[in-house]
Tab-separated table of C-alpha atoms in Angstrom:
chain	number	residue	atom	x	y	z
A	1337	MET	CA	-0.437	40.317	13.253
A	1338	GLN	CA	-1.111	36.630	13.827
A	1339	SER	CA	0.272	34.183	11.302
A	1340	SER	CA	-1.999	32.048	9.133
A	1341	LEU	CA	-3.411	28.783	10.430
A	1342	PRO	CA	-0.826	26.000	9.815
A	1343	ILE	CA	-3.010	23.800	7.604
A	1344	LYS	CA	-0.342	21.113	7.254
A	1345	SER	CA	-0.206	20.736	11.030
A	1346	LEU	CA	-3.929	19.914	11.068
A	1347	LEU	CA	-3.298	16.806	8.966
A	1348	PHE	CA	-0.602	15.671	11.392
A	1349	PHE	CA	-2.852	16.375	14.371
A	1350	ASP	CA	-5.685	14.399	12.768
A	1351	ALA	CA	-3.363	11.419	12.179
A	1352	VAL	CA	-2.148	11.444	15.791
A	1353	MET	CA	-5.710	11.571	17.119
A	1354	LYS	CA	-6.771	8.713	14.850
A	1355	HIS	CA	-3.827	6.468	15.741
A	1356	HIS	CA	-3.300	7.544	19.381
A	1357	SER	CA	0.439	7.576	18.747
A	1358	PHE	CA	3.119	9.795	17.239
A	1359	THR	CA	4.899	6.670	15.975
A	1360	LEU	CA	1.853	5.195	14.227
A	1361	ALA	CA	0.920	8.603	12.830
A	1362	ALA	CA	4.422	8.934	11.381
A	1363	GLN	CA	4.116	5.519	9.739
A	1364	TYR	CA	0.712	6.427	8.319
A	1365	LEU	CA	2.014	9.732	6.928
A	1366	HIS	CA	5.332	8.215	5.746
A	1367	VAL	CA	7.385	10.750	7.715
A	1368	THR	CA	9.656	10.610	10.752
A	1369	GLN	CA	8.330	10.740	14.292
A	1370	GLY	CA	10.322	13.943	14.753
A	1371	ALA	CA	8.437	15.561	11.878
A	1372	VAL	CA	5.143	14.699	13.553
A	1373	GLY	CA	6.309	16.193	16.832
A	1374	GLN	CA	7.450	19.366	15.076
A	1375	GLN	CA	4.078	19.885	13.395
A	1376	ILE	CA	2.172	19.265	16.636
A	1377	ARG	CA	4.323	21.806	18.484
A	1378	LYS	CA	3.714	24.302	15.684
A	1379	LEU	CA	-0.046	23.844	16.018
A	1380	GLU	CA	0.117	24.097	19.819
A	1381	GLN	CA	2.035	27.358	19.539
A	1382	TRP	CA	-0.472	28.787	17.081
A	1383	LEU	CA	-3.465	27.753	19.210
A	1384	GLY	CA	-1.805	28.747	22.459
A	1385	VAL	CA	-2.844	25.557	24.295
A	1386	PRO	CA	-1.197	22.145	24.846
A	1387	LEU	CA	-2.839	19.366	22.849
A	1388	PHE	CA	-1.255	16.283	24.404
A	1389	ILE	CA	-0.059	15.090	27.781
A	1390	ARG	CA	3.047	13.040	27.131
A	1391	GLY	CA	3.871	10.235	29.572
A	1392	VAL	CA	6.080	7.168	29.588
A	1393	ARG	CA	4.941	5.181	26.522
A	1394	GLN	CA	1.581	6.947	26.745
A	1395	LEU	CA	0.006	9.828	24.916
A	1396	HIS	CA	-3.216	11.433	26.082
A	1397	PRO	CA	-5.043	14.248	24.279
A	1398	THR	CA	-6.102	17.147	26.448
A	1399	ALA	CA	-9.778	18.044	26.772
A	1400	GLU	CA	-9.143	20.985	24.460
A	1401	ALA	CA	-7.581	18.672	21.858
A	1402	SER	CA	-10.548	16.287	21.902
A	1403	ALA	CA	-13.029	19.133	21.523
A	1404	TYR	CA	-10.947	20.743	18.780
A	1405	TRP	CA	-10.654	17.467	16.835
A	1406	ALA	CA	-14.411	16.883	17.066
A	1407	GLY	CA	-14.907	20.319	15.536
A	1408	ILE	CA	-12.454	20.047	12.636
A	1409	LYS	CA	-12.786	16.353	11.782
A	1410	PRO	CA	-15.962	16.704	9.646
A	1411	ALA	CA	-14.363	19.561	7.693
A	1412	LEU	CA	-11.185	17.568	7.066
A	1413	ALA	CA	-13.259	14.625	5.856
A	1414	ARG	CA	-15.201	16.876	3.467
A	1415	ILE	CA	-11.985	18.352	2.104
A	1416	GLN	CA	-10.581	14.852	1.518
A	1417	GLN	CA	-13.782	13.633	-0.109
A	1418	ALA	CA	-14.094	16.676	-2.384
A	1419	SER	CA	-10.439	16.398	-3.370
A	1420	ASP	CA	-10.764	12.697	-4.179
A	1421	GLN	CA	-13.916	13.285	-6.199
A	1422	LEU	CA	-12.273	15.994	-8.280
A	1423	ARG	CA	-9.045	14.057	-8.747
A	1424	LEU	CA	-10.834	10.873	-9.758
A	1425	SER	CA	-13.888	12.340	-11.481
A	1426	HIS	CA	-12.662	11.406	-14.958
A	1427	ALA	CA	-10.633	8.352	-14.029
A	1428	ASN	CA	-11.933	5.142	-15.564
A	1429	GLU	CA	-11.571	3.130	-12.375
A	1430	VAL	CA	-13.770	1.963	-9.536
A	1431	TRP	CA	-13.204	0.693	-5.992
A	1432	LEU	CA	-15.495	-2.070	-4.707
A	1433	SER	CA	-15.497	-3.763	-1.297
A	1434	MET	CA	-17.333	-6.909	-0.217
A	1435	PRO	CA	-17.049	-9.840	2.225
A	1436	PRO	CA	-14.292	-12.337	1.311
A	1437	THR	CA	-16.509	-15.388	0.775
A	1438	LEU	CA	-18.915	-13.458	-1.452
A	1439	ALA	CA	-15.961	-12.150	-3.441
A	1440	ALA	CA	-14.527	-15.633	-3.968
A	1441	LYS	CA	-17.699	-17.670	-4.455
A	1442	TRP	CA	-20.100	-15.281	-6.197
A	1443	PHE	CA	-18.312	-12.240	-7.625
A	1444	ALA	CA	-15.096	-13.738	-8.988
A	1445	PRO	CA	-16.845	-16.006	-11.547
A	1446	ARG	CA	-18.835	-12.986	-12.785
A	1447	MET	CA	-16.127	-10.324	-12.738
A	1448	GLU	CA	-15.140	-10.991	-16.346
A	1449	GLY	CA	-18.676	-10.084	-17.377
A	1450	PHE	CA	-18.343	-6.574	-15.969
A	1451	LEU	CA	-14.921	-6.031	-17.514
A	1452	ALA	CA	-16.271	-7.211	-20.887
A	1453	LYS	CA	-19.242	-4.837	-20.619
A	1454	CYS	CA	-17.044	-1.931	-19.517
A	1455	PRO	CA	-13.691	-2.469	-21.273
A	1456	GLY	CA	-10.857	-0.310	-20.074
A	1457	THR	CA	-12.266	0.059	-16.580
A	1458	SER	CA	-9.745	-0.555	-13.820
A	1459	LEU	CA	-11.514	-2.469	-11.044
A	1460	HIS	CA	-10.044	-2.412	-7.539
A	1461	LEU	CA	-11.597	-5.157	-5.412
A	1462	SER	CA	-11.195	-5.263	-1.639
A	1463	ALA	CA	-12.351	-8.412	0.167
A	1464	ASP	CA	-12.757	-7.482	3.808
A	1465	THR	CA	-15.105	-8.237	6.691
A	1466	ALA	CA	-14.648	-4.755	8.189
A	1467	LEU	CA	-17.405	-2.198	7.628
A	1468	ILE	CA	-16.516	0.465	5.103
A	1469	ASP	CA	-16.319	4.090	6.170
A	1470	PHE	CA	-16.984	6.022	2.969
A	1471	GLU	CA	-15.574	9.216	4.481
A	1472	ARG	CA	-12.306	7.519	5.382
A	1473	ASP	CA	-11.784	4.604	2.994
A	1474	ARG	CA	-11.080	4.829	-0.711
A	1475	VAL	CA	-14.190	2.983	-1.844
A	1476	ASP	CA	-16.936	3.857	-4.316
A	1477	LEU	CA	-19.292	0.963	-3.622
A	1478	ALA	CA	-19.587	-1.845	-1.115
A	1479	ILE	CA	-21.672	-4.980	-0.870
A	1480	ARG	CA	-22.719	-5.268	2.748
A	1481	TYR	CA	-24.517	-8.073	4.555
A	1482	PHE	CA	-27.030	-6.537	6.955
A	1483	ASP	CA	-30.693	-5.597	7.417
A	1484	GLY	CA	-30.536	-2.713	4.972
A	1485	GLN	CA	-31.146	-0.059	7.619
A	1486	ASP	CA	-28.529	2.702	7.689
A	1487	PRO	CA	-29.546	6.353	7.204
A	1488	SER	CA	-26.004	7.301	6.155
A	1489	LEU	CA	-26.120	5.039	3.084
A	1490	ASP	CA	-27.896	4.753	-0.245
A	1491	VAL	CA	-29.018	1.129	-0.172
A	1492	ALA	CA	-30.091	-1.192	-3.000
A	1493	LEU	CA	-31.032	-4.820	-2.337
A	1494	LEU	CA	-28.856	-7.273	-4.203
A	1495	SER	CA	-30.306	-10.454	-2.707
A	1496	SER	CA	-32.357	-11.247	0.379
A	1497	ASP	CA	-31.006	-14.119	2.432
A	1498	GLU	CA	-32.119	-17.326	4.120
A	1499	ALA	CA	-30.256	-19.811	6.257
A	1500	ARG	CA	-30.215	-22.954	4.110
A	1501	LEU	CA	-28.752	-26.259	5.211
A	1502	TYR	CA	-26.167	-27.891	2.953
A	1503	CYS	CA	-24.053	-31.026	3.086
A	1504	SER	CA	-22.500	-33.413	0.604
A	1505	PRO	CA	-24.834	-36.058	-0.858
A	1506	GLU	CA	-22.532	-38.763	0.509
A	1507	TYR	CA	-22.751	-37.293	4.017
A	1508	ALA	CA	-26.564	-37.186	3.811
A	1509	ARG	CA	-26.642	-40.861	2.766
A	1510	LYS	CA	-24.096	-41.971	5.359
A	1511	LEU	CA	-25.991	-40.355	8.239
A	1512	HIS	CA	-29.435	-41.222	6.809
A	1513	LEU	CA	-30.573	-37.606	6.979
A	1514	LYS	CA	-34.292	-37.936	6.309
A	1515	THR	CA	-35.695	-35.321	8.719
A	1516	PRO	CA	-34.158	-32.421	10.679
A	1517	ASP	CA	-34.281	-34.562	13.828
A	1518	ASP	CA	-31.613	-36.779	12.249
A	1519	LEU	CA	-29.121	-33.944	12.669
A	1520	ARG	CA	-28.494	-35.207	16.202
A	1521	ARG	CA	-26.078	-37.601	14.443
A	1522	ALA	CA	-24.381	-34.835	12.444
A	1523	THR	CA	-21.580	-32.322	13.015
A	1524	LEU	CA	-22.796	-28.746	12.842
A	1525	LEU	CA	-20.484	-26.289	11.081
A	1526	HIS	CA	-20.946	-22.873	12.708
A	1527	THR	CA	-20.044	-19.596	10.968
A	1528	THR	CA	-20.040	-15.989	12.124
A	1529	LEU	CA	-22.111	-15.050	9.048
A	1530	GLN	CA	-24.876	-17.557	9.759
A	1531	PRO	CA	-24.932	-18.196	13.550
A	1532	HIS	CA	-28.483	-19.538	13.390
A	1533	TRP	CA	-28.248	-23.223	14.229
A	1534	VAL	CA	-30.285	-23.014	17.435
A	1535	SER	CA	-33.047	-20.979	15.749
A	1536	TRP	CA	-33.047	-23.291	12.714
A	1537	LEU	CA	-33.304	-26.450	14.802
A	1538	ARG	CA	-35.966	-24.995	17.085
A	1539	GLN	CA	-38.123	-24.128	14.058
A	1540	PHE	CA	-37.662	-27.250	11.941
A	1541	SER	CA	-36.905	-30.092	14.375
A	1542	THR	CA	-38.509	-31.514	17.502
A	1543	LEU	CA	-35.192	-31.705	19.352
A	1544	SER	CA	-35.054	-30.187	22.826
A	1545	ASP	CA	-32.580	-27.434	23.707
A	1546	THR	CA	-30.585	-30.014	25.650
A	1547	GLN	CA	-30.410	-32.308	22.614
A	1548	ILE	CA	-29.451	-29.377	20.361
A	1549	ALA	CA	-26.666	-28.330	22.736
A	1550	ALA	CA	-25.301	-31.885	22.687
A	1551	ILE	CA	-24.774	-31.952	18.893
A	1552	PRO	CA	-21.028	-31.660	18.145
A	1553	GLY	CA	-19.839	-28.732	16.103
A	1554	GLN	CA	-16.929	-26.910	14.526
A	1555	HIS	CA	-16.578	-23.118	14.356
A	1556	PHE	CA	-15.299	-20.974	11.473
A	1557	ASP	CA	-14.773	-17.224	11.114
A	1558	GLN	CA	-14.853	-17.495	7.306
A	1559	SER	CA	-17.841	-19.063	5.576
A	1560	ILE	CA	-15.706	-20.314	2.697
A	1561	LEU	CA	-13.877	-22.658	5.078
A	1562	ALA	CA	-17.124	-24.073	6.460
A	1563	ILE	CA	-18.494	-24.594	2.948
A	1564	GLU	CA	-15.342	-26.446	1.924
A	1565	THR	CA	-15.552	-28.582	5.070
A	1566	ALA	CA	-19.152	-29.505	4.225
A	1567	ARG	CA	-18.191	-30.234	0.620
A	1568	HIS	CA	-15.624	-32.740	1.888
A	1569	GLY	CA	-18.294	-34.588	3.863
A	1570	GLN	CA	-17.347	-33.449	7.355
A	1571	GLY	CA	-20.574	-31.838	8.506
A	1572	VAL	CA	-23.620	-29.724	7.690
A	1573	VAL	CA	-23.500	-25.968	7.209
A	1574	LEU	CA	-26.019	-23.132	7.171
A	1575	SER	CA	-25.214	-20.820	4.295
A	1576	SER	CA	-26.557	-18.353	1.766
A	1577	ALA	CA	-27.574	-19.640	-1.644
A	1578	LEU	CA	-25.267	-17.068	-3.284
A	1579	LEU	CA	-22.267	-18.706	-1.639
A	1580	THR	CA	-23.033	-22.308	-2.563
A	1581	GLU	CA	-24.383	-22.050	-6.100
A	1582	ALA	CA	-21.304	-23.608	-7.740
A	1583	GLU	CA	-21.247	-26.596	-5.385
A	1584	VAL	CA	-24.996	-27.191	-5.779
A	1585	ARG	CA	-24.698	-26.953	-9.563
A	1586	GLU	CA	-21.792	-29.421	-9.563
A	1587	GLY	CA	-23.571	-31.784	-7.158
A	1588	THR	CA	-20.947	-31.608	-4.408
A	1589	LEU	CA	-23.456	-30.019	-2.012
A	1590	CYS	CA	-27.179	-30.585	-1.642
A	1591	GLU	CA	-30.086	-29.423	0.516
A	1592	PRO	CA	-31.370	-32.570	2.233
A	1593	PHE	CA	-34.416	-30.746	3.678
A	1594	ASP	CA	-36.806	-28.167	2.280
A	1595	ALA	CA	-36.346	-25.972	5.336
A	1596	ARG	CA	-35.126	-22.383	5.022
A	1597	LEU	CA	-34.929	-19.879	7.851
A	1598	ASP	CA	-35.626	-16.188	7.182
A	1599	VAL	CA	-32.745	-14.316	8.841
A	1600	GLY	CA	-33.956	-10.774	8.184
A	1601	LYS	CA	-30.777	-9.821	6.349
A	1602	GLY	CA	-29.459	-9.725	2.831
A	1603	TYR	CA	-26.703	-8.520	0.554
A	1604	TYR	CA	-27.018	-4.833	-0.322
A	1605	VAL	CA	-25.094	-2.599	-2.700
A	1606	VAL	CA	-24.341	0.563	-0.724
A	1607	ASN	CA	-22.633	3.903	-1.179
A	1608	ALA	CA	-22.477	7.148	0.760
A	1609	LYS	CA	-25.851	8.865	1.090
A	1610	GLY	CA	-26.337	11.506	-1.577
A	1611	ALA	CA	-22.915	10.905	-3.137
A	1612	ASP	CA	-22.547	11.527	-6.865
A	1613	LEU	CA	-21.159	8.279	-8.193
A	1614	ARG	CA	-18.505	8.552	-10.855
A	1615	PRO	CA	-19.575	7.043	-14.223
A	1616	SER	CA	-17.572	3.839	-13.729
A	1617	ALA	CA	-19.034	3.326	-10.237
A	1618	ALA	CA	-22.568	4.012	-11.451
A	1619	MET	CA	-22.110	1.444	-14.243
A	1620	LEU	CA	-20.808	-1.124	-11.778
A	1621	LYS	CA	-23.758	-0.590	-9.447
A	1622	GLN	CA	-26.229	-0.967	-12.316
A	1623	TRP	CA	-24.435	-4.081	-13.537
A	1624	LEU	CA	-24.404	-5.720	-10.094
A	1625	LEU	CA	-28.151	-5.291	-9.716
A	1626	SER	CA	-28.832	-6.430	-13.282
A	1627	ILE	CA	-26.907	-9.705	-13.064
A	1628	VAL	CA	-28.828	-10.781	-9.962
A	1629	SER	CA	-32.050	-10.098	-11.839
A	1630	THR	CA	-30.711	-12.127	-14.763
A	1631	ASP	CA	-29.689	-14.993	-12.475
A	1632	ARG	CA	-33.252	-15.173	-11.111
A	1633	SER	CA	-34.946	-15.155	-14.529
A	1634	PRO	CA	-36.285	-18.507	-15.800
A	1635	LYS	CA	-33.850	-20.416	-17.971
A	1636	ASP	CA	-34.947	-22.102	-21.184
């Protein structure tokens, strides 16, 4: 009579396939490399087929291993998700992920408002540029900057976006920025979030592509750094209004031109499609959408 399927070995096999390494799998599972090897051998013996070809500093899954992993991976993910949901169903805590600049410039000043509305809630905030995988990552909600099209997600628009040009008032006066054509004298601050300088200048200026290419620039992988650089009078930046509201309110940044480029993207609150949000996560989602509505309402 054949022994039962070694369930524990499946978790070790999944970790090795994800990390392409016994060593990294051991670190992920907080066990020794020998323990990983033992569990893989146990699974190979039960299945009756080799799962890996071991070489010098290389590990390659066999064709059978790849096919087997593709078959069991969705089931393992469902088991993990169901287990997390049950374990955390009554926990008064919520995990939220969003881009770093949005977290620092927009969410942080408002976070106290959520905690005051929902006292006792433990909020876990992750500021990361990587896309969230709701089947893999421990996250209830995410704010994602994209076009809103993803069939695997429930999507709610937080704020549509435009590429707006900002600089310090002193910089605008020093360079005599009266029209977009005057930007030939400026330094363009490029960001990965808003890489739209060529499109913006083609739409709002009369500069040729050669003249646009000749404008000096600096490049940033984090929008917060580009915004700070603009605030200190070292260039002009294209940014979202959500990320510059404090500087505009304080007068350290201004929009010298009434010229805003539709970028076809926005900030969306997202969660796994069809997922039952825990009460704390549902309250956070409702609160996020409500404060944007409040921000847009006319002030007395």
